[in-house]
């Protein structure tokens, strides 16, 4: 491995290894940050601790005995695969992939009529989209902790938000955000800003990263583009309102009192080229006053854009100069910040610097004071701005006052104490805010700790999403796995516990106690309008060229041993799994007809296809269910 100290620009040659390449290219964007090529002296940074798995403090072992269950669930975004992954932690074992935005061959997502309806189809019945790019996932809250109802996940490409039911672990709704491109950050609120009885999530906030003309026609003058910050109703999944802002949105955070949401902005310059996006010394973290925005919507102070009916309020700087009526507040943060994260003590949002080697700690009570007209300068809400290292991206918390920030360029995680950072910022130069550093492998992006962004942050495990694995796993051709590392944070020093290869590109994740979920393992038959509740209802009905085939499955047989259709028929096949036993899933595949899907216990699913050439087609169960699984078949006889 190359030395992980930052390389100088002169060393940028085509032969450079990836780590070197990354440091040097990123440094082009760090012009003016010469001082930061040294490790920050401030805070008395200890040297990086060597990976010391198995040494002191490794109380959190990641290797479970056979049959032993994990103590935490992890929800991981799946990246290009457009799904959510469910992991058991600390083992890191992948338990399930929940398809959302992209078809999935195991469950038949994007093939069954039910899943196509959720994903969205064109007029011809085909899927509107079959690609996705999920980045961020967060779950619903009650009293500041996860309540196990829902999780949400974004699709950056087509600006869609998907909701996952955490009882059945399935995606049940997808909404496309109007007039938004590059939907990136996502965060549910944690309670209502006004009604104290609503102490749980009712809104989900979504940041639009790419600014576009609104409506999207005409001008190539990027200065006139805007981004929208959207609010989606957590239950109906419909848009409630949007805010038009200056600059762009990136990540999103919400306060525990429900009053504030915020998004960091790396392009306050409104540049269309990346050089332009880095021209300003400071960008911003823009705060949204939720109660005021909703009052403005109620009072009719909004417009709509294009064919969308969603109310859009004006959150631009020019329209919000008066604190006492402002809907938005732009706190300045250094050059091109990245993640913004809410500390579990409910007091701060922390913006990671990215192109600046710093983190900015913003005090929420001060932001509220500014909105009340009691704080003269908004930047007075900045409680600390301290150096951490090169390329800070995201921050997690242990509930003991410490923050853990990924340093992309340094390939490290830095543990730092928030109160001490504030003291240091106030002038106490003896305040040693950096507690520990650990090398990770390599170039970490997202980071999260067990229960991190809840009031129940427990400081046990820290997962780090390393964007490059390089030499950590057997080579498998040009495409490398990413490396997700698990770190024990129960002690003063961080201890590296495990490497896990993951298929690209998971981005973000949350980790929470297993007791918070109450998964159901058998569906309710009545939840499916098309359910075939009795095998006796099985059979074929015809309406012109439209044919409906109803069938049930009970191991090891389908209720129909054969069924007949005619060439060219539009066949809708409805299958209900009448087995009630946990873990008894059946599959249904038809050769030559592009059909394969599963039905879990008491589930109903349907597919529609055109019957092909005359002949016999053995439909068979694709999911091992019984000793006679191979015999579990039915014949589709297609007549001329
Ligand atoms: S972003 S590596 Cu899409 Cu979550 Cu920060
Ligand atoms: Cu039913 Cu295999
Ligand atoms: Ca910028």
Coordinates of C-alpha atoms and ligand atoms in Angstrom, one line a residue:
X1 CA 0.0 0.0 0.0
X2 CA 1.1 3.5 -0.6
X3 CA 1.7 5.7 2.3
X4 CA -1.6 7.0 3.3
X5 CA -0.3 10.5 4.0
X6 CA -1.7 12.9 1.4
X7 CA 0.4 13.0 -1.7
X8 CA 1.6 16.2 -3.2
X9 CA 0.2 17.3 -6.6
X10 CA 3.6 16.9 -8.3
X11 CA 3.3 13.2 -7.7
X12 CA 0.2 12.9 -9.8
X13 CA 1.3 10.5 -12.5
X14 CA -0.8 8.0 -14.4
X15 CA 0.9 5.1 -12.6
X16 CA -0.5 6.1 -9.3
X17 CA -2.4 3.5 -7.2
X18 CA -6.0 4.2 -6.5
X19 CA -5.5 5.7 -3.1
X20 CA -2.9 8.1 -4.4
X21 CA -5.0 8.9 -7.4
X22 CA -7.9 9.8 -5.1
X23 CA -5.9 12.0 -2.8
X24 CA -4.4 13.9 -5.6
X25 CA -7.5 14.4 -7.7
X26 CA -9.4 15.5 -4.7
X27 CA -6.6 17.9 -3.8
X28 CA -7.2 19.8 -7.1
X29 CA -10.5 20.7 -5.4
X30 CA -8.7 21.5 -2.2
X31 CA -6.7 24.4 -3.7
X32 CA -6.1 26.9 -1.0
X33 CA -6.2 24.2 1.7
X34 CA -2.4 23.7 1.8
X35 CA -2.4 23.8 5.5
X36 CA -4.6 20.8 5.6
X37 CA -2.1 18.4 4.0
X38 CA -0.7 18.1 7.5
X39 CA -2.6 16.2 10.2
X40 CA -4.5 18.8 12.2
X41 CA -2.4 19.8 15.2
X42 CA -5.3 21.2 17.0
X43 CA -6.9 19.1 19.6
X44 CA -3.8 17.1 20.2
X45 CA -4.7 14.3 17.8
X46 CA -3.4 11.0 18.9
X47 CA -1.7 8.8 16.2
X48 CA -3.8 6.4 14.3
X49 CA -4.4 3.2 16.3
X50 CA -3.5 0.0 14.6
X51 CA -6.2 -2.5 13.9
X52 CA -6.2 -4.5 17.1
X53 CA -8.9 -7.0 16.7
X54 CA -9.1 -9.3 19.6
X55 CA -7.2 -7.0 21.9
X56 CA -8.7 -5.1 24.9
X57 CA -12.2 -3.8 24.6
X58 CA -13.2 -6.1 21.9
X59 CA -16.2 -7.1 23.9
X60 CA -18.4 -6.9 20.9
X61 CA -17.3 -10.0 19.0
X62 CA -18.6 -10.3 15.4
X63 CA -18.3 -14.0 15.1
X64 CA -21.5 -15.7 16.3
X65 CA -21.7 -19.4 17.1
X66 CA -23.8 -21.5 14.8
X67 CA -27.5 -20.9 15.5
X68 CA -26.8 -17.8 17.5
X69 CA -28.9 -14.8 16.6
X70 CA -27.7 -11.3 16.0
X71 CA -28.6 -8.6 18.5
X72 CA -29.1 -5.8 16.0
X73 CA -30.8 -5.3 12.6
X74 CA -29.1 -3.2 10.0
X75 CA -31.0 -1.6 7.1
X76 CA -28.7 -0.9 4.2
X77 CA -29.4 0.9 1.0
X78 CA -28.5 -1.3 -2.0
X79 CA -27.3 1.3 -4.5
X80 CA -27.6 0.4 -8.1
X81 CA -29.6 -2.7 -7.3
X82 CA -32.4 -0.4 -6.1
X83 CA -33.2 -2.5 -3.1
X84 CA -32.9 -2.3 0.7
X85 CA -30.7 -5.0 2.3
X86 CA -31.3 -6.3 5.8
X87 CA -28.3 -7.4 7.8
X88 CA -27.9 -9.0 11.1
X89 CA -25.3 -7.4 13.3
X90 CA -22.7 -7.8 14.7
X91 CA -22.2 -10.8 12.3
X92 CA -22.7 -8.7 9.2
X93 CA -24.7 -11.5 7.6
X94 CA -27.1 -10.4 4.9
X95 CA -30.6 -11.8 5.7
X96 CA -32.8 -10.3 3.0
X97 CA -32.9 -7.9 0.0
X98 CA -36.1 -6.0 -0.2
X99 CA -36.6 -5.0 -3.9
X100 CA -38.0 -1.4 -4.4
X101 CA -37.0 0.4 -7.6
X102 CA -35.5 -2.4 -9.7
X103 CA -37.0 -5.8 -10.7
X104 CA -35.9 -8.7 -8.6
X105 CA -35.7 -12.3 -9.9
X106 CA -36.2 -14.0 -6.5
X107 CA -39.6 -12.7 -5.5
X108 CA -40.7 -11.7 -9.0
X109 CA -40.7 -8.0 -8.2
X110 CA -41.5 -6.1 -11.3
X111 CA -43.1 -9.2 -12.8
X112 CA -46.2 -9.6 -10.6
X113 CA -49.1 -7.3 -11.2
X114 CA -49.0 -6.2 -7.5
X115 CA -45.4 -5.1 -7.6
X116 CA -45.7 -3.5 -11.0
X117 CA -48.5 -1.3 -9.6
X118 CA -46.3 -0.2 -6.8
X119 CA -43.3 0.5 -9.1
X120 CA -45.4 2.3 -11.7
X121 CA -46.1 1.4 -15.3
X122 CA -46.4 3.1 -18.6
X123 CA -49.7 3.1 -20.6
X124 CA -48.6 -0.2 -22.3
X125 CA -48.3 -1.9 -18.9
X126 CA -44.5 -2.1 -18.9
X127 CA -42.5 -0.7 -16.1
X128 CA -41.8 3.0 -16.2
X129 CA -38.2 2.4 -14.9
X130 CA -36.1 -0.6 -14.3
X131 CA -33.0 1.1 -13.0
X132 CA -32.4 2.7 -9.6
X133 CA -29.8 4.3 -7.4
X134 CA -30.6 4.2 -3.8
X135 CA -28.4 6.1 -1.3
X136 CA -30.1 6.8 2.0
X137 CA -32.4 4.9 4.3
X138 CA -34.0 6.0 7.5
X139 CA -36.8 4.6 9.6
X140 CA -39.9 6.0 11.4
X141 CA -39.6 7.4 14.9
X142 CA -41.7 7.5 18.1
X143 CA -40.5 9.4 21.2
X144 CA -37.1 9.9 19.5
X145 CA -36.4 6.2 18.9
X146 CA -37.3 3.9 16.0
X147 CA -40.8 2.5 16.3
X148 CA -40.5 -0.3 13.7
X149 CA -43.3 0.8 11.4
X150 CA -41.6 2.0 8.3
X151 CA -38.3 2.7 6.6
X152 CA -37.8 5.0 3.6
X153 CA -35.3 4.9 0.8
X154 CA -34.5 7.2 -2.1
X155 CA -33.8 6.7 -5.8
X156 CA -31.6 9.4 -6.9
X157 CA -31.9 8.8 -10.7
X158 CA -35.7 9.2 -11.0
X159 CA -36.4 11.1 -7.8
X160 CA -38.5 8.4 -6.2
X161 CA -39.1 7.7 -2.6
X162 CA -40.0 4.1 -1.5
X163 CA -41.6 3.1 1.8
X164 CA -40.8 -0.3 3.3
X165 CA -43.2 -1.9 5.8
X166 CA -41.1 -3.2 8.6
X167 CA -43.6 -5.8 9.7
X168 CA -43.5 -7.8 6.4
X169 CA -40.2 -6.3 5.1
X170 CA -41.8 -5.3 1.8
X171 CA -42.0 -2.1 -0.2
X172 CA -45.6 -1.0 -0.3
X173 CA -45.5 2.5 -1.9
X174 CA -43.3 4.5 -4.2
X175 CA -43.8 8.2 -5.0
X176 CA -42.0 10.3 -7.6
X177 CA -41.2 13.8 -6.5
X178 CA -42.3 16.4 -9.1
X179 CA -39.9 19.0 -10.5
X180 CA -36.9 17.4 -8.7
X181 CA -33.8 15.9 -10.2
X182 CA -31.2 14.1 -8.2
X183 CA -33.2 13.4 -5.1
X184 CA -30.5 12.7 -2.5
X185 CA -30.9 13.2 1.2
X186 CA -33.9 11.8 3.1
X187 CA -35.0 12.0 6.7
X188 CA -38.3 11.5 8.5
X189 CA -39.4 14.0 11.1
X190 CA -39.4 12.8 14.7
X191 CA -42.5 14.5 16.0
X192 CA -44.9 17.3 15.0
X193 CA -43.6 20.9 15.5
X194 CA -47.0 22.0 16.9
X195 CA -49.1 19.2 18.2
X196 CA -47.4 17.5 21.2
X197 CA -49.7 14.4 20.9
X198 CA -48.0 13.6 17.6
X199 CA -44.7 12.3 19.0
X200 CA -44.0 10.1 16.0
X201 CA -43.1 10.4 12.3
X202 CA -45.7 11.9 10.0
X203 CA -43.5 13.6 7.4
X204 CA -40.5 12.6 5.4
X205 CA -38.2 15.3 4.0
X206 CA -36.4 14.9 0.7
X207 CA -33.6 17.0 -0.7
X208 CA -33.3 17.8 -4.4
X209 CA -29.6 17.9 -5.3
X210 CA -29.5 19.0 -9.0
X211 CA -30.9 22.4 -9.6
X212 CA -33.1 22.8 -12.8
X213 CA -35.2 25.4 -14.5
X214 CA -38.6 25.5 -12.8
X215 CA -40.6 24.5 -14.8
X216 CA -38.0 22.5 -16.6
X217 CA -37.9 24.1 -20.0
X218 CA -35.6 26.6 -21.7
X219 CA -32.8 28.4 -20.0
X220 CA -29.2 27.2 -20.0
X221 CA -28.3 29.9 -17.4
X222 CA -27.7 27.8 -14.3
X223 CA -27.9 30.9 -12.1
X224 CA -31.7 30.8 -12.7
X225 CA -32.1 27.2 -11.7
X226 CA -33.5 26.1 -8.4
X227 CA -33.8 23.1 -6.2
X228 CA -36.8 22.0 -4.2
X229 CA -36.9 20.6 -0.7
X230 CA -39.9 18.3 -0.5
X231 CA -42.2 17.1 2.3
X232 CA -43.9 13.7 1.8
X233 CA -46.7 12.5 4.0
X234 CA -45.5 9.4 5.9
X235 CA -48.9 7.7 5.7
X236 CA -50.3 8.6 2.3
X237 CA -46.9 9.0 0.7
X238 CA -48.3 12.0 -1.2
X239 CA -46.4 15.3 -1.5
X240 CA -47.5 17.8 1.2
X241 CA -45.4 20.8 0.1
X242 CA -42.1 21.9 -1.4
X243 CA -39.8 24.8 -0.7
X244 CA -37.9 26.5 -3.5
X245 CA -34.4 27.5 -2.3
X246 CA -31.2 29.1 -3.4
X247 CA -28.4 26.7 -3.8
X248 CA -28.9 22.9 -3.8
X249 CA -29.8 20.2 -1.3
X250 CA -27.5 17.3 -0.3
X251 CA -28.1 15.4 2.9
X252 CA -31.0 16.0 5.3
X253 CA -31.3 16.1 9.1
X254 CA -34.3 16.7 11.4
X255 CA -34.5 17.9 15.0
X256 CA -36.0 15.9 17.8
X257 CA -38.6 18.6 18.6
X258 CA -40.0 18.5 15.1
X259 CA -39.4 22.2 14.5
X260 CA -36.4 22.1 12.2
X261 CA -35.2 20.2 9.2
X262 CA -32.0 21.1 7.4
X263 CA -30.0 20.3 4.3
X264 CA -26.4 21.0 3.6
X265 CA -25.5 22.8 0.4
X266 CA -22.3 22.4 -1.6
X267 CA -23.4 24.5 -4.6
X268 CA -24.5 27.9 -3.2
X269 CA -22.6 29.2 -6.2
X270 CA -25.2 27.7 -8.5
X271 CA -22.4 26.6 -10.8
X272 CA -23.1 24.2 -13.7
X273 CA -19.5 23.0 -13.8
X274 CA -17.7 21.5 -10.9
X275 CA -15.0 24.2 -10.9
X276 CA -17.7 26.8 -10.4
X277 CA -19.3 24.8 -7.6
X278 CA -16.0 25.2 -5.6
X279 CA -15.5 28.9 -6.1
X280 CA -17.0 30.2 -2.8
X281 CA -15.1 29.8 0.5
X282 CA -18.3 29.0 2.4
X283 CA -21.5 27.3 1.4
X284 CA -24.4 26.7 3.7
X285 CA -26.7 24.5 5.7
X286 CA -30.2 25.7 5.2
X287 CA -32.7 25.3 8.0
X288 CA -36.5 25.0 7.4
X289 CA -39.0 26.2 9.9
X290 CA -41.6 23.5 9.5
X291 CA -44.5 25.1 11.4
X292 CA -44.1 28.4 9.5
X293 CA -43.9 26.7 6.1
X294 CA -47.1 24.8 6.8
X295 CA -48.8 28.1 8.0
X296 CA -47.7 29.7 4.7
X297 CA -49.2 26.8 2.7
X298 CA -52.4 27.1 4.7
X299 CA -52.6 30.8 4.1
X300 CA -52.3 30.2 0.3
X301 CA -48.8 31.8 0.0
X302 CA -47.5 29.4 -2.6
X303 CA -47.4 28.7 -6.3
X304 CA -47.4 25.5 -8.3
X305 CA -45.0 24.5 -11.0
X306 CA -45.9 23.1 -14.3
X307 CA -48.5 20.3 -14.2
X308 CA -47.8 19.6 -10.5
X309 CA -50.4 20.6 -7.9
X310 CA -48.0 20.5 -5.0
X311 CA -47.8 23.9 -3.2
X312 CA -44.4 25.4 -3.5
X313 CA -43.4 28.2 -1.0
X314 CA -40.6 30.6 -1.5
X315 CA -37.5 29.8 0.6
X316 CA -35.0 31.9 -1.3
X317 CA -32.7 34.2 0.6
X318 CA -34.3 37.3 -0.9
X319 CA -37.7 36.4 0.3
X320 CA -36.6 35.4 3.8
X321 CA -34.5 38.3 5.1
X322 CA -36.8 39.1 8.0
X323 CA -36.1 36.5 10.8
X324 CA -39.5 36.8 12.4
X325 CA -41.3 35.7 9.3
X326 CA -38.6 33.7 7.6
X327 CA -39.3 30.1 6.4
X328 CA -35.7 29.3 5.9
X329 CA -32.3 30.3 7.4
X330 CA -29.0 29.8 5.7
X331 CA -26.2 29.1 8.2
X332 CA -22.8 29.4 6.5
X333 CA -20.5 26.4 6.5
X334 CA -17.1 25.9 4.9
X335 CA -16.6 25.0 1.2
X336 CA -18.7 22.1 -0.2
X337 CA -19.9 20.4 3.0
X338 CA -21.3 16.9 2.9
X339 CA -23.3 15.0 5.5
X340 CA -25.4 16.7 8.2
X341 CA -26.2 14.6 11.2
X342 CA -28.3 15.2 14.4
X343 CA -26.6 14.5 17.7
X344 CA -28.5 12.2 20.0
X345 CA -28.5 14.8 22.8
X346 CA -30.9 16.6 20.6
X347 CA -28.8 19.8 20.6
X348 CA -26.7 20.0 17.5
X349 CA -26.6 19.3 13.7
X350 CA -23.1 18.6 12.6
X351 CA -22.0 19.3 9.0
X352 CA -19.0 17.5 7.7
X353 CA -16.6 19.7 5.7
X354 CA -15.7 17.5 2.7
X355 CA -13.4 20.1 0.9
X356 CA -12.7 21.7 4.3
X357 CA -11.0 19.5 6.9
X358 CA -13.5 20.6 9.5
X359 CA -16.8 19.8 11.1
X360 CA -19.3 22.6 11.9
X361 CA -21.4 22.2 15.0
X362 CA -24.7 24.1 14.7
X363 CA -26.7 24.7 17.9
X364 CA -30.4 24.2 17.2
X365 CA -31.7 26.3 20.1
X366 CA -29.8 29.3 18.6
X367 CA -31.3 28.7 15.2
X368 CA -34.7 28.9 16.8
X369 CA -33.6 32.0 18.7
X370 CA -32.8 33.6 15.3
X371 CA -36.2 32.7 13.9
X372 CA -37.7 34.4 17.0
X373 CA -35.7 37.6 16.2
X374 CA -33.5 37.1 19.3
X375 CA -30.2 36.2 17.7
X376 CA -28.8 39.0 15.6
X377 CA -26.5 37.1 13.4
X378 CA -27.5 33.6 12.2
X379 CA -23.9 32.4 12.1
X380 CA -24.0 33.0 15.9
X381 CA -25.6 29.5 15.9
X382 CA -22.3 28.0 15.0
X383 CA -21.1 26.5 18.3
X384 CA -17.8 25.0 16.9
X385 CA -15.9 24.7 13.7
X386 CA -12.9 22.4 14.3
X387 CA -10.4 20.6 12.2
X388 CA -10.7 16.8 12.0
X389 CA -8.7 15.7 9.1
X390 CA -8.9 15.4 5.3
X391 CA -12.3 14.8 3.6
X392 CA -14.8 14.6 6.4
X393 CA -18.1 13.1 5.0
X394 CA -20.5 11.7 7.6
X395 CA -20.8 11.6 11.4
X396 CA -22.2 9.1 13.8
X397 CA -22.6 9.2 17.6
X398 CA -22.2 7.0 20.7
X399 CA -24.6 8.7 23.1
X400 CA -21.7 9.5 25.4
X401 CA -20.9 12.9 23.8
X402 CA -18.6 11.6 21.1
X403 CA -18.9 11.9 17.4
X404 CA -17.3 9.7 14.8
X405 CA -16.6 11.2 11.4
X406 CA -15.3 9.5 8.3
X407 CA -12.2 11.1 6.6
X408 CA -12.4 10.1 3.0
X409 CA -8.9 11.2 2.0
X410 CA -7.2 10.1 5.2
X411 CA -8.9 6.7 5.1
X412 CA -9.7 7.1 8.7
X413 CA -12.4 7.4 11.2
X414 CA -11.9 10.2 13.8
X415 CA -13.5 10.0 17.2
X416 CA -14.0 13.4 18.7
X417 CA -15.8 14.9 21.7
X418 CA -18.4 17.5 20.8
X419 CA -18.3 19.4 24.1
X420 CA -14.5 19.6 24.0
X421 CA -14.7 20.8 20.4
X422 CA -17.0 23.6 21.5
X423 CA -14.7 24.5 24.3
X424 CA -11.7 24.5 21.9
X425 CA -13.7 26.7 19.5
X426 CA -14.5 29.1 22.3
X427 CA -10.7 29.6 22.9
X428 CA -9.7 26.8 25.3
X429 CA -6.7 25.7 23.4
X430 CA -6.0 22.9 25.9
X431 CA -9.3 21.2 25.1
X432 CA -8.3 17.9 23.4
X433 CA -11.3 17.2 21.4
X434 CA -9.8 14.4 19.2
X435 CA -10.1 11.2 21.2
X436 CA -8.9 8.6 18.8
X437 CA -8.3 7.8 15.1
X438 CA -8.4 4.5 13.4
X439 CA -7.4 3.5 9.9
X440 CA -10.1 2.0 7.7
X441 CA -9.8 0.3 4.3
X442 CA -10.3 2.4 2.3
X443 CA -11.8 5.8 1.6
X444 CA -14.8 5.7 3.9
X445 CA -18.1 7.5 3.0
X446 CA -21.0 6.7 5.2
X447 CA -20.7 5.8 8.8
X448 CA -23.3 4.8 11.4
X449 CA -23.3 3.6 14.9
X450 CA -25.9 1.4 16.7
X451 CA -28.9 3.5 17.4
X452 CA -26.8 6.5 16.5
X453 CA -29.4 9.1 15.4
X454 CA -31.9 8.3 18.1
X455 CA -32.2 9.3 21.8
X456 CA -31.2 5.7 22.5
X457 CA -27.7 5.8 20.9
X458 CA -25.9 3.0 22.7
X459 CA -22.3 3.3 21.5
X460 CA -21.6 -0.4 20.8
X461 CA -21.0 -0.8 17.1
X462 CA -19.9 1.4 14.3
X463 CA -20.2 0.4 10.7
X464 CA -18.1 2.2 8.1
X465 CA -18.9 2.1 4.4
X466 CA -15.5 2.0 2.7
X467 CA -15.8 2.9 -1.0
X468 CA -12.7 0.9 -2.0
X469 CA -11.6 -2.5 -0.9
X470 CA -8.4 -2.7 -3.0
X471 CA -6.3 -5.5 -1.5
X472 CA -8.7 -6.6 1.3
X473 CA -10.3 -9.5 -0.6
X474 CA -9.4 -12.0 -3.2
X475 CA -9.3 -10.3 -6.6
X476 CA -12.3 -11.0 -8.8
X477 CA -11.5 -9.1 -12.0
X478 CA -11.8 -5.4 -12.4
X479 CA -14.9 -4.8 -10.3
X480 CA -14.0 -4.8 -6.6
X481 CA -16.3 -5.4 -3.8
X482 CA -16.7 -2.5 -1.4
X483 CA -15.6 -3.0 2.2
X484 CA -17.9 -2.5 5.1
X485 CA -16.0 -2.6 8.3
X486 CA -17.4 -3.0 11.8
X487 CA -15.7 -1.3 14.7
X488 CA -16.2 -1.8 18.4
X489 CA -16.8 1.6 20.0
X490 CA -17.6 0.4 23.5
X491 CA -14.3 1.5 24.8
X492 CA -12.2 4.6 24.7
X493 CA -10.3 3.3 21.7
X494 CA -11.9 2.1 18.6
X495 CA -11.2 -1.6 17.7
X496 CA -11.6 -2.9 14.2
X497 CA -13.7 -6.1 14.4
X498 CA -14.4 -7.3 10.8
X499 CA -14.3 -6.7 7.1
X500 CA -17.3 -7.5 5.0
X501 CA -17.3 -7.5 1.2
X502 CA -20.5 -5.9 -0.2
X503 CA -21.8 -5.6 -3.7
X504 CA -21.7 -1.9 -4.8
X505 CA -22.8 0.5 -3.8
X506 CA -24.7 0.5 -0.5
X507 CA -24.1 4.1 0.6
X508 CA -26.0 4.6 3.8
X509 CA -27.4 2.4 6.6
X510 CA -28.9 2.4 10.1
X511 CA -28.4 -0.1 12.9
X512 CA -30.9 -0.7 15.7
X513 CA -31.8 -3.1 18.4
X514 CA -33.6 -6.2 17.3
X515 CA -36.4 -5.7 20.0
X516 CA -37.6 -2.7 18.1
X517 CA -39.0 -4.8 15.3
X518 CA -41.9 -7.2 15.4
X519 CA -41.7 -9.0 12.1
X520 CA -44.6 -11.1 10.9
X521 CA -43.8 -14.3 9.1
X522 CA -47.2 -15.2 7.8
X523 CA -49.4 -12.9 5.7
X524 CA -53.0 -12.2 6.4
X525 CA -55.1 -13.8 3.6
X526 CA -57.7 -11.0 3.9
X527 CA -55.1 -8.3 3.0
X528 CA -55.1 -9.5 -0.6
X529 CA -58.3 -8.5 -2.6
X530 CA -57.6 -11.3 -5.2
X531 CA -57.1 -14.1 -2.7
X532 CA -58.3 -17.5 -3.7
X533 CA -59.4 -18.5 -0.2
X534 CA -60.5 -22.0 -1.0
X535 CA -58.9 -24.5 -3.4
X536 CA -62.5 -25.1 -4.7
X537 CA -62.5 -21.6 -6.2
X538 CA -59.7 -22.7 -8.6
X539 CA -60.3 -22.8 -12.3
X540 CA -60.3 -21.0 -15.6
X541 CA -62.8 -18.3 -16.6
X542 CA -62.9 -16.7 -20.0
X543 CA -64.0 -13.3 -21.1
X544 CA -63.3 -13.1 -24.8
X545 CA -59.5 -13.3 -25.2
X546 CA -59.0 -12.5 -21.5
X547 CA -58.6 -15.5 -19.3
X548 CA -58.3 -15.7 -15.6
X549 CA -56.7 -18.7 -13.9
X550 CA -57.2 -19.1 -10.2
X551 CA -55.0 -21.5 -8.3
X552 CA -53.8 -22.2 -4.8
X553 CA -50.6 -23.9 -3.5
X554 CA -50.3 -26.3 -0.6
X555 CA -47.2 -28.3 -0.4
X556 CA -46.6 -30.3 -2.4
X557 CA -49.3 -29.5 -4.9
X558 CA -51.0 -26.8 -6.8
X559 CA -54.8 -26.9 -6.7
X560 CA -54.9 -27.4 -10.5
X561 CA -53.1 -30.3 -12.0
X562 CA -53.5 -28.7 -15.4
X563 CA -55.3 -25.8 -17.1
X564 CA -56.0 -25.0 -20.7
X565 CA -55.8 -21.6 -22.5
X566 CA -55.6 -20.6 -26.2
X567 CA -52.7 -19.2 -28.1
X568 CA -52.7 -15.4 -27.9
X569 CA -54.9 -15.3 -24.8
X570 CA -54.2 -12.6 -22.3
X571 CA -53.9 -14.8 -19.2
X572 CA -54.0 -13.5 -15.7
X573 CA -52.9 -16.1 -13.2
X574 CA -53.7 -15.6 -9.6
X575 CA -52.0 -17.8 -7.1
X576 CA -52.7 -17.9 -3.3
X577 CA -50.4 -19.8 -1.0
X578 CA -52.7 -21.5 1.5
X579 CA -49.9 -22.9 3.5
X580 CA -49.8 -21.3 6.9
X581 CA -46.5 -22.6 8.1
X582 CA -43.7 -20.2 8.6
X583 CA -40.9 -20.5 6.0
X584 CA -43.1 -22.4 3.5
X585 CA -42.7 -20.4 0.4
X586 CA -43.7 -21.6 -3.1
X587 CA -42.6 -20.4 -6.5
X588 CA -44.3 -20.5 -9.8
X589 CA -42.5 -20.5 -13.1
X590 CA -43.7 -21.0 -16.7
X591 CA -41.2 -22.0 -19.3
X592 CA -41.1 -19.7 -22.4
X593 CA -43.4 -17.1 -20.9
X594 CA -41.0 -15.0 -18.7
X595 CA -42.9 -15.9 -15.6
X596 CA -41.3 -16.6 -12.2
X597 CA -42.4 -15.3 -8.8
X598 CA -42.9 -16.6 -5.3
X599 CA -45.8 -16.6 -2.8
X600 CA -45.0 -16.6 0.9
X601 CA -47.4 -18.2 3.4
X602 CA -50.9 -16.8 3.0
X603 CA -49.8 -14.4 0.2
X604 CA -51.6 -13.9 -3.1
X605 CA -49.8 -12.7 -6.2
X606 CA -50.8 -12.5 -9.9
X607 CA -49.1 -12.2 -13.2
X608 CA -50.5 -11.3 -16.7
X609 CA -48.9 -12.8 -19.8
X610 CA -49.8 -13.7 -23.4
X611 CA -50.1 -17.5 -24.0
X612 CA -47.5 -18.5 -26.6
X613 CA -47.4 -21.2 -29.2
X614 CA -49.6 -24.3 -28.8
X615 CA -48.0 -26.9 -26.6
X616 CA -47.5 -28.2 -23.1
X617 CA -45.7 -26.0 -20.6
X618 CA -44.8 -27.5 -17.3
X619 CA -45.3 -24.9 -14.7
X620 CA -43.3 -25.7 -11.6
X621 CA -42.5 -24.7 -8.1
X622 CA -39.2 -22.8 -8.0
X623 CA -38.8 -22.6 -4.2
X624 CA -37.8 -25.7 -2.3
X625 CA -40.8 -26.5 -0.1
X626 CA -41.2 -30.2 0.5
X627 CA -39.7 -33.6 -0.2
X628 CA -41.9 -33.7 -3.3
X629 CA -40.9 -30.2 -4.4
X630 CA -39.8 -31.5 -7.8
X631 CA -43.2 -33.1 -8.2
X632 CA -45.0 -29.8 -7.4
X633 CA -46.0 -29.0 -11.0
X634 CA -49.0 -28.2 -13.1
X635 CA -49.4 -28.3 -16.9
X636 CA -50.4 -25.3 -18.9
X637 CA -51.8 -26.7 -22.1
X638 CA -51.9 -24.0 -24.9
X639 CA -54.4 -24.9 -27.6
X640 CA -54.3 -23.5 -31.2
Ligands
LIG1 S1 -23.8 10.5 0.0 S2 -20.6 9.2 0.9 CU1 -25.2 9.9 -1.5 CU2 -24.9 9.5 1.2 CU3 -22.3 10.6 1.4
LIG2 CU1 -43.7 -25.7 -3.7 CU2 -41.4 -26.1 -4.1
LIG3 CA1 -19.5 25.3 -3.2

